[in-house]
Coordinates of C-alpha atoms in Angstrom, one line a residue:
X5 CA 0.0 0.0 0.0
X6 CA 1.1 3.4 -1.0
X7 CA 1.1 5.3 2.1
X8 CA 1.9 8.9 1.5
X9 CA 1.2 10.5 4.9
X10 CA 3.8 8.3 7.2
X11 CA 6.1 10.0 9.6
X12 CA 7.6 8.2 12.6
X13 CA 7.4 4.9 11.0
X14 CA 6.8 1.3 11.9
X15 CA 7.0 -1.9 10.0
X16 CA 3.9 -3.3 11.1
X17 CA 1.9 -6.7 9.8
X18 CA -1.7 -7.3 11.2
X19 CA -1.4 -9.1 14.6
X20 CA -5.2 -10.3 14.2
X21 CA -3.6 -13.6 12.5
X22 CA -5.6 -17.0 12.2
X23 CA -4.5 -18.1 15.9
X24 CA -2.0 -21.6 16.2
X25 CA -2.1 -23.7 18.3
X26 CA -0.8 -22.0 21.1
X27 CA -3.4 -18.9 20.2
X28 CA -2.8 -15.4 19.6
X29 CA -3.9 -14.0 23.7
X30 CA -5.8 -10.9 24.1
X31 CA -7.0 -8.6 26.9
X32 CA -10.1 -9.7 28.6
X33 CA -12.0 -7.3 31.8
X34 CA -8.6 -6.0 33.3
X35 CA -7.1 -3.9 30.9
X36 CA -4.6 -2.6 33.2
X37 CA -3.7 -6.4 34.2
X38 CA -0.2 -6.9 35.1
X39 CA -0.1 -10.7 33.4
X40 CA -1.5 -11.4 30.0
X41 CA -5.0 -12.4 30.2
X42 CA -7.6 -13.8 27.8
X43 CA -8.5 -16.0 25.1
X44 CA -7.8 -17.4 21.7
X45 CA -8.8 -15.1 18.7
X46 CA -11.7 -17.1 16.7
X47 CA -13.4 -17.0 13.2
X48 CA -17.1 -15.7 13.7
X49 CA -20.1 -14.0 11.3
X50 CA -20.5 -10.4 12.2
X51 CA -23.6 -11.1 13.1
X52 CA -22.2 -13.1 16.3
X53 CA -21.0 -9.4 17.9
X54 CA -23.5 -7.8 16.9
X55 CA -22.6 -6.5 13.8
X56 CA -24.4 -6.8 10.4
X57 CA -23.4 -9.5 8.1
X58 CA -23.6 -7.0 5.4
X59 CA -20.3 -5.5 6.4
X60 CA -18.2 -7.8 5.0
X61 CA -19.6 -7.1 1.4
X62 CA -19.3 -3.4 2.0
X63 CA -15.6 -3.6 3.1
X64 CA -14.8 -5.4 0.3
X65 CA -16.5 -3.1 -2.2
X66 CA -14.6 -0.2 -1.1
X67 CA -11.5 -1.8 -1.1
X68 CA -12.0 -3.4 -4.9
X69 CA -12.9 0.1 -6.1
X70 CA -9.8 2.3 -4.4
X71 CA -7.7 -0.6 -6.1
X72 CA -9.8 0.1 -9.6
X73 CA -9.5 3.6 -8.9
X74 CA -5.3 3.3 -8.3
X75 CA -5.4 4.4 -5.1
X76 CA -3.3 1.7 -4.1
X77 CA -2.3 -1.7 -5.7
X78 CA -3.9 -3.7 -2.9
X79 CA -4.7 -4.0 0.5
X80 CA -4.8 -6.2 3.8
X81 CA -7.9 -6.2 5.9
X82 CA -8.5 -7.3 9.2
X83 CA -11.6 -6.6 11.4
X84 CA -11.8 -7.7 15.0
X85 CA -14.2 -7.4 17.4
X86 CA -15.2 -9.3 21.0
X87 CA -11.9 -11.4 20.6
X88 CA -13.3 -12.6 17.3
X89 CA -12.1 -12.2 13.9
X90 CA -14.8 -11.3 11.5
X91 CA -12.4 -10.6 8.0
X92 CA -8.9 -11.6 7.6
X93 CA -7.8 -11.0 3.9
X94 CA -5.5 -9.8 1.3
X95 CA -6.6 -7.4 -2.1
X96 CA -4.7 -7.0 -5.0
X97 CA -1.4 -6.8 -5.3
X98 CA 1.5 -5.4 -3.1
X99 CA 2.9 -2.9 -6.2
X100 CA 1.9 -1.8 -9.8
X101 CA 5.0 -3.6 -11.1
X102 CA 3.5 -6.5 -13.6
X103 CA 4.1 -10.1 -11.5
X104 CA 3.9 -8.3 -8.0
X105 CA 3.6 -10.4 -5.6
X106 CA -0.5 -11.2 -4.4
X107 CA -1.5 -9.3 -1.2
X108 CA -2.5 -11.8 1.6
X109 CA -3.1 -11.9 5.6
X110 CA 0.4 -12.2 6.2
X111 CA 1.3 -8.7 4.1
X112 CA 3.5 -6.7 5.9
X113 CA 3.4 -2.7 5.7
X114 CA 5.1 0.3 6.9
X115 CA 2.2 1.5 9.6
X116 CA 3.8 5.6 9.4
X117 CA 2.6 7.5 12.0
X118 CA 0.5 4.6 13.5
X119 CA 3.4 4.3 15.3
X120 CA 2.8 7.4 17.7
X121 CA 0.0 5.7 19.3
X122 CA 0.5 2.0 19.1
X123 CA 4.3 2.3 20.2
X124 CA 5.2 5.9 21.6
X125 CA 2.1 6.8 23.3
X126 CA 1.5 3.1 24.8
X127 CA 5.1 3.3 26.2
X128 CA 4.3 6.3 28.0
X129 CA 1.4 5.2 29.3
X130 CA 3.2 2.1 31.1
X131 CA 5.8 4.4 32.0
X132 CA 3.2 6.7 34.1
X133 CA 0.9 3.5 35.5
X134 CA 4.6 2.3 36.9
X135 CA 5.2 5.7 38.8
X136 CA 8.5 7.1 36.6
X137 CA 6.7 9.7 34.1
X138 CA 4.4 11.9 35.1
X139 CA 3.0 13.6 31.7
X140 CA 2.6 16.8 33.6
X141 CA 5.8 17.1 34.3
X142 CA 8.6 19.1 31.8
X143 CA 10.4 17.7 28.6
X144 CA 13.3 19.4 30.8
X145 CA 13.0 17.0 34.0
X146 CA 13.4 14.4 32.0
X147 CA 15.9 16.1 29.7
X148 CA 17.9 18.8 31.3
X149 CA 19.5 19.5 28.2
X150 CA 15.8 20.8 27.0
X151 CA 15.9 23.1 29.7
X152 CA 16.1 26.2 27.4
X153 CA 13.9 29.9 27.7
X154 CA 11.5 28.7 25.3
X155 CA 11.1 25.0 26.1
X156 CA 11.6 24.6 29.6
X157 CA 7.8 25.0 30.2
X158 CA 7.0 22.5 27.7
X159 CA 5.0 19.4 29.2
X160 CA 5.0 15.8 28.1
X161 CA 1.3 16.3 28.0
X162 CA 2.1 19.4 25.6
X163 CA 3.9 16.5 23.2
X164 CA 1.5 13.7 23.8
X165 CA -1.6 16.9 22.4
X166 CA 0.4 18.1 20.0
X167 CA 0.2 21.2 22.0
X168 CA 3.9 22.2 22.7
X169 CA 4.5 24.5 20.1
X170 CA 7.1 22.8 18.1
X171 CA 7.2 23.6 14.3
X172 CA 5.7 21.0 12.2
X173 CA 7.6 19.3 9.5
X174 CA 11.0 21.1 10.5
X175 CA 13.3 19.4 7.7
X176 CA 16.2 18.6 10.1
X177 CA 16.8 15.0 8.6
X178 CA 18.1 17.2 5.8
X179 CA 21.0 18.1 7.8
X180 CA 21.2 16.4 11.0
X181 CA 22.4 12.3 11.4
X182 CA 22.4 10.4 13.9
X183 CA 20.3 11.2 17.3
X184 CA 23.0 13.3 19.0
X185 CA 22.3 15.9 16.4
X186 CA 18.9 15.2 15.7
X187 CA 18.8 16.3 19.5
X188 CA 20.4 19.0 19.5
X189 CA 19.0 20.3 16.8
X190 CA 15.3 20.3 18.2
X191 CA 16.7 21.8 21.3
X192 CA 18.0 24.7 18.9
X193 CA 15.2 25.2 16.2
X194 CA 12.7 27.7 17.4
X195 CA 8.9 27.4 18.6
X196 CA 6.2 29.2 16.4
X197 CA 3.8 29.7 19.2
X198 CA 3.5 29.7 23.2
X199 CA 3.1 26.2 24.5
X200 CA 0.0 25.2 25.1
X201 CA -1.8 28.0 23.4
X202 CA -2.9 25.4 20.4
X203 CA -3.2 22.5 19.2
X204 CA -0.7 21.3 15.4
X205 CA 0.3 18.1 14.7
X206 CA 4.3 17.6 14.1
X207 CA 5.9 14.7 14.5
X208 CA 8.8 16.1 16.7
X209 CA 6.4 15.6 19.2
X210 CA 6.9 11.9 19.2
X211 CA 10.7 11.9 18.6
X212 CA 11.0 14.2 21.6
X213 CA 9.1 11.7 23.4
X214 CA 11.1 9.0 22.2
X215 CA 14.2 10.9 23.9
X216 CA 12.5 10.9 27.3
X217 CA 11.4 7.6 27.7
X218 CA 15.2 6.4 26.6
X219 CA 16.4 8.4 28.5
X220 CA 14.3 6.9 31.9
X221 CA 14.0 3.0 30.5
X222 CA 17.9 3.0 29.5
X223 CA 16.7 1.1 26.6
X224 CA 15.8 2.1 22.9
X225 CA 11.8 2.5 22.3
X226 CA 12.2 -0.3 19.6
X227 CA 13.3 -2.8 22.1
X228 CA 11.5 -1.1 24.9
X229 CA 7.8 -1.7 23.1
X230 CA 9.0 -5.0 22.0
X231 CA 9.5 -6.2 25.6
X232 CA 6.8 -4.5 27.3
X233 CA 4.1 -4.2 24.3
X234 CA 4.5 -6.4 21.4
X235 CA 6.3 -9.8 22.6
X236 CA 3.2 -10.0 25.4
X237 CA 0.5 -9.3 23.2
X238 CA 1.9 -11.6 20.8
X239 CA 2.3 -8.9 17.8
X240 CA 5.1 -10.8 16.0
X241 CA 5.1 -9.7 12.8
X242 CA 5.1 -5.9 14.5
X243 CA 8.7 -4.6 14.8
X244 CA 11.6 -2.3 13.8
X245 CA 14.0 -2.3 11.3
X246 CA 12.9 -5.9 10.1
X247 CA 15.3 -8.1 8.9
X248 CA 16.2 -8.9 5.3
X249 CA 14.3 -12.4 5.4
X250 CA 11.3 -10.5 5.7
X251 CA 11.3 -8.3 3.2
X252 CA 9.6 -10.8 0.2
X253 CA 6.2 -10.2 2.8
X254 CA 6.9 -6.5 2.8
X255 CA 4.9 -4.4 0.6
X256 CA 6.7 -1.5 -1.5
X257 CA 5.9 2.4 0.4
X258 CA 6.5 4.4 -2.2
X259 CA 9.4 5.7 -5.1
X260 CA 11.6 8.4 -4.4
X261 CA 14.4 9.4 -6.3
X262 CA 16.1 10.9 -3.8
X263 CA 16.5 7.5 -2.4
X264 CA 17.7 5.8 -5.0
X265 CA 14.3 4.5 -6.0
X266 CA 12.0 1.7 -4.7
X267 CA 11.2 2.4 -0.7
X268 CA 10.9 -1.2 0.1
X269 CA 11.5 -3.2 3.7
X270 CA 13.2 0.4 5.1
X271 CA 11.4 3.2 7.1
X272 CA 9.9 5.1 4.5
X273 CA 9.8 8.1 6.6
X274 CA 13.0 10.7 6.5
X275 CA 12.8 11.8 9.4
X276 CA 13.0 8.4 11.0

């Protein structure tokens, strides 16, 4: 799937897989439970969770027409509801190129800024249930180094609202490498409003959080999440930097010539 929006971006494959033996696990009445709880995803009509049983031809006829209409050269759809999967399936094709491989379940794409709020934000929320992040506290308690005149009075709940201020798509990755002066850099580059005054969406929110939960965990947010998010919900085709054996189920995100081409089983976004 094309997807032309991503920013902070994940490698992501629908976790809503036919369960194995073992059985994929899911959350069940304590959604703040400290052990994995809950039972085995199973096939069911919508009908069964009170849905209508028309859905399923609905979904499929909007997805048949964006793929007539190029939007994108295919698609993987999964809908889950009650612990019960009510669609599992791949559309199309994972590129335009002729003999591209057939979309399927097992499809992997790059999930963009999906990431923000199934990695990022979930790893601060653990962080605060645990006691060591408070999101009302400043970037610069966390990160002295952020304690400058017109950041120190920036909140994590400023970055988690997209409220602090920060410019939206600042191109640092243009000159910056590396996270030392990716850092630095957002330390330096200047606000275009007063904290908490409005509300516009930039990414550096994110990679700011990103820093501070580093910088308490000791541990990188890809390995972090994997630990404390993925492995226990059993989301194993969800990751990071996947590995080259993966990349024949990874669909291509886009061209750009800047890169050389093809954007194909690498982060598609720059910044990133």
């Amino acid at each position: 799937m094309m997807i032309r929006t991503a920013r902070l971006a994940i490698l992501f494959a629908s976790a809503a897989t036919a369960a194995p033996a073992q059985g994929i696990r899911v959350q069940k009445d304590r959604p703040n439970a400290a052990a994995p709880t809950g039972v085995m995803l199973v096939r069911a009509r919508p009908s069964d969770v009170g849905m209508s049983n028309a859905l399923l031809s609905r979904l499929d006829s909007v997805i048949k027409a964006g793929i007539a209409d190029h939007a994108t050269p295919g698609a993987t759809l999964a809908v889950v509801r009650r612990g019960k999967i009510l669609a599992l399936k791949g559309y199309g094709h994972t590129d335009w190129a002729p003999g591209a491989p057939a979309a399927t379940d097992s499809t992997m794409y790059d999930m963009a800024s999906l990431t923000k709020v199934v990695a990022t934000t979930t790893a601060a929320m653990i962080l605060e249930e645990e006691g060591k992040l408070d999101i009302n506290h400043t970037v610069a308690s966390y990160l002295p180094e952020y304690d400058v005149p017109d950041k120190r009075m920036i909140t994590l709940r400023m970055l988690l609202t997209h409220a602090s201020g920060i410019k939206s798509n600042f191109p640092l990755w243009k000159d910056a490498k590396g996270r030392e002066q990716y850092f630095k850099g957002m330390i330096a580059f200047p606000l275009v409003r007063e904290p908490g005054s409005a509300v516009e969406y930039t990414d550096w929110n994110m990679v700011l959080m990103q820093f501070v939960i580093e910088r308490i965990t000791g541990q990188t947010l890809d390995r972090f999440v994997q630990a404390r998010v993925f492995g226990p919900l059993g989301m194993r085709d969800t990751q990071y930097l996947p590995p080259e054996s993966l990349k024949p189920r990874i669909a291509p995100t886009e061209t750009e010539d800047f890169r050389g081409g093809q954007v194909w089983g690498v982060v598609h976004d720059e910044t990133a």
